Coordinates of C-alpha atoms and ligand atoms in Angstrom, one line a residue:
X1105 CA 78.7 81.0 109.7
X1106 CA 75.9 79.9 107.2
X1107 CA 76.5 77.3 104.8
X1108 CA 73.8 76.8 102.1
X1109 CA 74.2 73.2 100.0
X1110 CA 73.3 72.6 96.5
X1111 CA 69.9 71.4 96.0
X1112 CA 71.7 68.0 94.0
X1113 CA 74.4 68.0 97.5
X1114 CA 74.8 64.0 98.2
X1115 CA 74.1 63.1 101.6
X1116 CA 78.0 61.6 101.5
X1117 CA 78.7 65.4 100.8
X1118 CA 77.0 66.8 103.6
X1119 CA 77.9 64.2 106.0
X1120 CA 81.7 64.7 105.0
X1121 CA 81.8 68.1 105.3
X1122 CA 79.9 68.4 108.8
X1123 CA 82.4 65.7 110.0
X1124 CA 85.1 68.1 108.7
X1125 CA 84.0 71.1 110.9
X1126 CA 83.1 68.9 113.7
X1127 CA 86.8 67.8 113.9
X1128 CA 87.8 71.9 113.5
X1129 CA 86.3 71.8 116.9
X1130 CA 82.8 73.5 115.7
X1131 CA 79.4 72.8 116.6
X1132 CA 77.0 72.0 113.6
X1133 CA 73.1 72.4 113.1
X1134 CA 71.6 71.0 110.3
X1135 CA 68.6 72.4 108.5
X1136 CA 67.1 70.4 106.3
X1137 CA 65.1 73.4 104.0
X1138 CA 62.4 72.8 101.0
X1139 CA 64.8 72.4 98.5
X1140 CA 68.5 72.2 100.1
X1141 CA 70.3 71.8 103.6
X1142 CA 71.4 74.3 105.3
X1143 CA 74.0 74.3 107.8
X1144 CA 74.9 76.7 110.7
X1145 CA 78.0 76.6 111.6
X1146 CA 78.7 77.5 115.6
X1147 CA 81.6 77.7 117.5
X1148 CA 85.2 79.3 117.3
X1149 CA 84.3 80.7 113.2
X1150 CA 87.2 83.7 113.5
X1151 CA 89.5 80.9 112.8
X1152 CA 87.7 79.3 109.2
X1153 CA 88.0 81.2 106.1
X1154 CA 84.5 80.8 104.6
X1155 CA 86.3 81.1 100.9
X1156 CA 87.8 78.0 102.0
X1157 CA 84.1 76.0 102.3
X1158 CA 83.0 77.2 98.6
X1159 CA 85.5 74.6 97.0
X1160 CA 84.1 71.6 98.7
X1161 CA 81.6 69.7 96.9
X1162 CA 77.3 70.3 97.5
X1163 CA 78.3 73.7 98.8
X1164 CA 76.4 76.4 97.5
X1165 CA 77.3 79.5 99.3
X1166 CA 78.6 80.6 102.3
X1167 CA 77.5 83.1 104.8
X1168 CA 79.4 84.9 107.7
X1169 CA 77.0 86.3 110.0
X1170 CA 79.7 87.4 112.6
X1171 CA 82.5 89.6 111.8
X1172 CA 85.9 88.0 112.2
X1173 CA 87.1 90.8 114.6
X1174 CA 86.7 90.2 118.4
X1175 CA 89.1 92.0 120.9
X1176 CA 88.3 95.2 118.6
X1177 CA 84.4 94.4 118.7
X1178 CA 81.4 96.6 120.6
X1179 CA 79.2 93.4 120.6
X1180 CA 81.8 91.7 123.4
X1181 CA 82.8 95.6 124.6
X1182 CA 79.7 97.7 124.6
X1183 CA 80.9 100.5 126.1
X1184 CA 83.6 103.0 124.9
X1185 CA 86.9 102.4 125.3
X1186 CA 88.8 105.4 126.7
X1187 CA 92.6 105.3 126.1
X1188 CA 95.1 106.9 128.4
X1189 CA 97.7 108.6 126.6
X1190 CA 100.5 110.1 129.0
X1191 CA 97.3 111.6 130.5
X1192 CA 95.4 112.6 128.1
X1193 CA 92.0 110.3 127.7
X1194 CA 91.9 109.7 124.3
X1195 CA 87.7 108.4 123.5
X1196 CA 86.0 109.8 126.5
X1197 CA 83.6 113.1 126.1
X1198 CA 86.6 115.3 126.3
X1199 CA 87.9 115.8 122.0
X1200 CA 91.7 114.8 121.8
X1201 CA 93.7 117.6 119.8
X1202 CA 96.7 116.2 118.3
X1203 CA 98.5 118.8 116.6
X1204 CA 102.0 119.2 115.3
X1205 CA 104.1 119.4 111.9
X1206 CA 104.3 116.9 109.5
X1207 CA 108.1 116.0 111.0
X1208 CA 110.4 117.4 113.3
X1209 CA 112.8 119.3 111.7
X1210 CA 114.9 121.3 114.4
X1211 CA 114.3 122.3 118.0
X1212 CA 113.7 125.8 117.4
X1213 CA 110.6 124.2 114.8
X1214 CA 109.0 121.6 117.1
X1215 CA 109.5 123.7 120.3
X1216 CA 107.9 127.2 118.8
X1217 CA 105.2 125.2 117.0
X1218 CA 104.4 122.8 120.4
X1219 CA 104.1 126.3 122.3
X1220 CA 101.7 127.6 120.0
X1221 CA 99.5 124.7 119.8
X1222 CA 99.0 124.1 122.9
X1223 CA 98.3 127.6 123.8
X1224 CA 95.4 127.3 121.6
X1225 CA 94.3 124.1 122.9
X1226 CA 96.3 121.1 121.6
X1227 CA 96.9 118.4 124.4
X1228 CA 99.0 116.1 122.2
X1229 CA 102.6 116.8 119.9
X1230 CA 102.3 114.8 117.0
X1231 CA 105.7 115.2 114.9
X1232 CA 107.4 112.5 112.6
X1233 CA 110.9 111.4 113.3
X1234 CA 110.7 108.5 110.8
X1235 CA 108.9 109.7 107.7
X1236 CA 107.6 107.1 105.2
X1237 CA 108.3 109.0 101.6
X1238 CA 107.3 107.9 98.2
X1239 CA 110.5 109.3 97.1
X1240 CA 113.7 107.8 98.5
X1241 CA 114.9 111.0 97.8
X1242 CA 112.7 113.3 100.2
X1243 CA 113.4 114.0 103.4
X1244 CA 113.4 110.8 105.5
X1245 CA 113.1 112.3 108.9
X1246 CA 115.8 112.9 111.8
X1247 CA 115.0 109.4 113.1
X1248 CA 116.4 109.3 116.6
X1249 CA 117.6 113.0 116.4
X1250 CA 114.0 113.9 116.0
X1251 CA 113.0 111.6 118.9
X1252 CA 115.3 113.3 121.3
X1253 CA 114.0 116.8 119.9
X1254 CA 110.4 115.6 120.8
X1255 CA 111.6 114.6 124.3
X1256 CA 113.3 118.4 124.6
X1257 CA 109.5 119.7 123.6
X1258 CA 107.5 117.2 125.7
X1259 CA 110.1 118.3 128.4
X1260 CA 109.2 122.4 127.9
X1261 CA 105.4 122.2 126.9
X1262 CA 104.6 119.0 129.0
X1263 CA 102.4 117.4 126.0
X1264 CA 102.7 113.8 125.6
X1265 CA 103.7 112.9 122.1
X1266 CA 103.1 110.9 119.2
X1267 CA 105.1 110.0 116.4
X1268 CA 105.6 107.5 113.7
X1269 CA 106.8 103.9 113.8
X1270 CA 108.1 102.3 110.5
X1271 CA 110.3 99.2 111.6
X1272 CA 109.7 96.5 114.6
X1273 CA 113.1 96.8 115.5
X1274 CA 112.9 100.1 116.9
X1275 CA 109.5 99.1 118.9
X1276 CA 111.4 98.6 122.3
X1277 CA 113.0 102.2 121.8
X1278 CA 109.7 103.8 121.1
X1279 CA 108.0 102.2 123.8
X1280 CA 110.6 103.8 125.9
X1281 CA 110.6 107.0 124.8
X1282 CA 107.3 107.7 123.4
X1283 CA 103.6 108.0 124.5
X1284 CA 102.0 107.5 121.5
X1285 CA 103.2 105.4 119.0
X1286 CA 101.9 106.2 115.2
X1287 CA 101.4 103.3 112.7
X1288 CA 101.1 105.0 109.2
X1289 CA 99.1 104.4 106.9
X1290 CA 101.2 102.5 104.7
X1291 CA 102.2 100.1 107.3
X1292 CA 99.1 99.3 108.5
X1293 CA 98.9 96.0 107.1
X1294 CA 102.6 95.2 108.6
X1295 CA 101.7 92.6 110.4
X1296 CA 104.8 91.6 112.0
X1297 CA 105.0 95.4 113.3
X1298 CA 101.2 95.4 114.6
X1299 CA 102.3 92.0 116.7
X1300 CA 105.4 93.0 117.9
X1301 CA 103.5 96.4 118.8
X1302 CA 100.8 94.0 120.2
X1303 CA 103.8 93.1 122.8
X1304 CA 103.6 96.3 124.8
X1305 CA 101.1 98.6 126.6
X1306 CA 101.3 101.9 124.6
X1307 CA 98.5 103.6 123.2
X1308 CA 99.3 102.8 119.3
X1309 CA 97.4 105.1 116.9
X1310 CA 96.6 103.0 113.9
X1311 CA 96.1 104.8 110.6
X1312 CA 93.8 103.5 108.0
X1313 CA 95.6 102.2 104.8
X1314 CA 95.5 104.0 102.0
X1315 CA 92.9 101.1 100.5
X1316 CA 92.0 99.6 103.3
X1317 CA 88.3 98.5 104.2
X1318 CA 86.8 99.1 107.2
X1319 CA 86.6 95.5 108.1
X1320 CA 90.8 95.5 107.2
X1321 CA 91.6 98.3 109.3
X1322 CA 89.8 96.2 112.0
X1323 CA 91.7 93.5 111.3
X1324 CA 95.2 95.0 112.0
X1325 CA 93.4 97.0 115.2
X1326 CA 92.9 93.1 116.0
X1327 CA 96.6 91.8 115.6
X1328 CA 97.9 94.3 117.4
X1329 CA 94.8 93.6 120.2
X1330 CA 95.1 89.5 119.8
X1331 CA 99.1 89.7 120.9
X1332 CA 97.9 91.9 124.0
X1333 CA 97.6 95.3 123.7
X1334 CA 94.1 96.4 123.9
X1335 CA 94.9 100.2 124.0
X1336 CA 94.1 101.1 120.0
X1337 CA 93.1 104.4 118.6
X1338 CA 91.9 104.3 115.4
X1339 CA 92.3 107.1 112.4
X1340 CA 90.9 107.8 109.6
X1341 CA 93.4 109.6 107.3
X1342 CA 91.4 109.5 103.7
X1343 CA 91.7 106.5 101.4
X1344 CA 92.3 106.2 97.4
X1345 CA 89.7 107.3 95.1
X1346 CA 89.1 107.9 91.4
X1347 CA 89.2 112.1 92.8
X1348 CA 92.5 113.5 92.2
X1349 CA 90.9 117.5 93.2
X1350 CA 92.0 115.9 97.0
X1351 CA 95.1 114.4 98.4
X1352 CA 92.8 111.5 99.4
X1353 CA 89.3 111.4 100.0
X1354 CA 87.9 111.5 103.8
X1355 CA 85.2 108.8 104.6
X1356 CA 83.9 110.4 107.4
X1357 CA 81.0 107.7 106.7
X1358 CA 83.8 105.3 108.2
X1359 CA 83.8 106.7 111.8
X1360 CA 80.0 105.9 112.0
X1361 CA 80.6 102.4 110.7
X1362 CA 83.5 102.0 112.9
X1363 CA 81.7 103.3 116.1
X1364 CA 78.7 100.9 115.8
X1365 CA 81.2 97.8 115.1
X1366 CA 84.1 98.8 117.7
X1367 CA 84.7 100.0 120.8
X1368 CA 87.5 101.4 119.9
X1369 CA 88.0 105.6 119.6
X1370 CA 88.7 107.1 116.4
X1371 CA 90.1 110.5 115.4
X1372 CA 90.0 112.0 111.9
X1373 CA 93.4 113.4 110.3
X1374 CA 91.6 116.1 107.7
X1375 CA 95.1 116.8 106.6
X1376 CA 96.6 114.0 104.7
X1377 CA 92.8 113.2 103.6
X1378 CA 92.8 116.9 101.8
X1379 CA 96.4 117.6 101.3
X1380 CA 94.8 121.1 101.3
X1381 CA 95.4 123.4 104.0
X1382 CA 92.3 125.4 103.1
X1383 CA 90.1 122.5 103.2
X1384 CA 91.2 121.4 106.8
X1385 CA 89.1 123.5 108.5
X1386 CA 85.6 123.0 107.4
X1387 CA 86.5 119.3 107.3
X1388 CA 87.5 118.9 110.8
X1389 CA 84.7 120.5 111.8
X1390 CA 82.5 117.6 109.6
X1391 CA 84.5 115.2 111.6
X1392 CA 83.7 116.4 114.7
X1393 CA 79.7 116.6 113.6
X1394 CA 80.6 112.8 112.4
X1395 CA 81.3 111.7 115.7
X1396 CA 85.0 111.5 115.5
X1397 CA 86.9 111.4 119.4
X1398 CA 89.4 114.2 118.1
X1399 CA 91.5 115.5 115.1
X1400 CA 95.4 114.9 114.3
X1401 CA 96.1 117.6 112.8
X1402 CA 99.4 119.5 110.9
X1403 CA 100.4 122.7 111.8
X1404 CA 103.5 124.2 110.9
X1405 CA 105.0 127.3 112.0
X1406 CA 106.4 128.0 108.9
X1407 CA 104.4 126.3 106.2
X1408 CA 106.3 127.6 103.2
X1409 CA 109.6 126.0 104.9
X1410 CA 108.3 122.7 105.6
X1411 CA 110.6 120.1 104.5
X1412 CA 107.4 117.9 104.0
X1413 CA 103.9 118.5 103.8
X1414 CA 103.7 122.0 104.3
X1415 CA 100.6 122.8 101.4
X1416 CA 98.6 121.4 103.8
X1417 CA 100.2 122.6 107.4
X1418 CA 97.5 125.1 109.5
X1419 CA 99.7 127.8 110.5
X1420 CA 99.7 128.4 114.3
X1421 CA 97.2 131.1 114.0
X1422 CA 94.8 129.4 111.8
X1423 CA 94.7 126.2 113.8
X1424 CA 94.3 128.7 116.8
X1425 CA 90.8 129.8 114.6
X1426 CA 90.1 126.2 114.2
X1427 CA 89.6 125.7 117.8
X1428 CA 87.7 128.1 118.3
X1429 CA 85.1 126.8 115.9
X1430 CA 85.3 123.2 117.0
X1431 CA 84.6 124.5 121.0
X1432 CA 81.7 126.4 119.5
X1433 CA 80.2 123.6 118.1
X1434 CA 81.2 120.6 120.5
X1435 CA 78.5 121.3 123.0
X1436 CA 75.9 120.5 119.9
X1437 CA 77.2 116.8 119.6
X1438 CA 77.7 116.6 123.4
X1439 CA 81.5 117.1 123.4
X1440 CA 83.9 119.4 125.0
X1441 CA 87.2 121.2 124.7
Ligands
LIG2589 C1 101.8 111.3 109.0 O1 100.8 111.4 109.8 O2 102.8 111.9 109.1 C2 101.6 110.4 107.9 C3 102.7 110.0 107.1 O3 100.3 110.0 107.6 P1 99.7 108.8 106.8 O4 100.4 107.6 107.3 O5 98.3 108.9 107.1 O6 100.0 109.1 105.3
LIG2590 MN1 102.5 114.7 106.7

């Protein structure tokens, strides 16, 4: 961290406040420039909030040069990481395929959709148990009926599966029952969920929030990283734009930025980002060109009888088109199927 002093800073000022980060436990250099002192601040920085520094006197500005993310950062993890879930390597050359509806309605549903899938190519059920609605009205899910319906397809199809998480309480019961726990994306600032989430091994699939920078979506990949569990998988589900045409609007400029700051994988959910199910395949084919590791993506095998989110559910068929097209064209960005 940079800090810049007014030109008028008092040498009590400067002395005061270098005496102040000294006992924080940093190291400080001291620049003395043409017109003002600048100081550089070394040391353990994640911990200072550089807002803090502007309120004390002589300062003049204050400059991170580091960003406050570390377990989730490529510069101390320059290589990949490549997450293991129930089998399937989720980050490595190979494209991860999550596929599944929206939530889990009844066995006959999750089974005949996780057949279908997977005959065309998906290696992971996703399927929501415990559905955050904006209406406390809608359809909240199965909760641990749905679970158990997810175990009966994982036991039939052998997928490993994903679904969502909404309290900490259930954490020890998904991490039990589940190989891929979903944080959505209006819990990704939850912190109390990302540390006690933080407490186990399980791949944790961490949504973007709906206004969440890329720097913030770090930050909770961090919490969940700092209390222990390094294996994160990041997704970009759309964020909240002036656009209304769309559901949300996809930043597919966000899996760049995210690959060149993290290590960590990220996967593209063109679904919620369009709410459109005409628009889902073109744009998971952009993902793919983006650089995205893989797609979570909602297929329904009824679409019209989707108790939530079917406008924007693939139907088995057209998700089976839709990998077609993504193995045609994952050789060009040195992927595969
Ligand atoms: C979901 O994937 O079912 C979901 C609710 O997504 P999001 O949290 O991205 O809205
Ligand atoms: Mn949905």
């Amino acid at each position: 961290m940079i800090i810049i002093m007014k030109p008028q800073a008092t040498e009590e000022q400067i002395g005061s406040l270098c005496q102040s980060l000294q006992g924080a436990g940093m190291q400080v250099q001291r620049n003395a420039g043409v017109d003002c002192t600048v100081l550089g601040v070394l040391g353990d920085v994640a911990r200072l909030d550089p807002h803090d520094f502007l309120i004390q006197p002589g300062v003049e500005r204050v400059m991170p040069v580091s960003e406050p993310f570390k377990k989730a950062n490529r510069k101390f993890h320059p290589t990949d990481s490549v997450i293991d879930c129930g089998g399937v390597k989720v980050g490595a050359r190979k494209l991860a395929l999550f596929a599944g509806p929206c939530s889990v309605e009844n066995y006959d549903q999750i089974t005949d959709t996780a057949l279908k899938v997977r005959a065309s190519g998906a290696n992971i059920l996703r399927g929501g148990a415990y559905k955050p609605r904006t209406s406390p009205y809608a359809f909240q899910g199965l909760k641990l009926e749905g679970l158990a319906l997810l175990e009966q397809a994982k036991a039939i199809t052998g997928m490993p599966i994903c679904t969502e998480i909404m309290s900490p309480k259930l954490v020890e019961e998904f991490d039990r029952r589940v190989d891929v726990i979903q944080v959505g994306a209006r819990n990704m600032q939850n912190f109390d969920l990302l540390t006690e989430l933080g407490q186990t091994r399980k791949p944790i699939l961490l949504k973007r929030g709906l206004s969440a920078t890329v720097n913030e979506w770090l930050m909770s990949a961090e919490y969940i990283m700092a209390a222990g569990n390094p294996n994160v998988i990041l997704c970009e589900r759309g964020i909240r734009t002036f656009e209304t045409y769309t559901r949300n609007t996809l930043d597919l400029s966000a899996v760049q930025a995210v690959k060149r700051l993290s290590h960590l994988p990220v996967i593209v959910d063109p679904s919620h980002a369009t709410g459109l199910n005409w628009m889902v395949e073109r744009m998971s084919l952009a993902a793919i060109a983006a650089g995205a590791d893989g797609l979570i993506i909602e297929v329904h095998n009824n679409p019209p009888c989707a108790l939530c989110d079917g406008a924007q559910s693939l139907t088995p068929p057209q998700f089976a088109q839709l990998v077609g097209k993504i193995a045609a064209m994952a050789p060009i960005v040195e992927r595969t199927l």
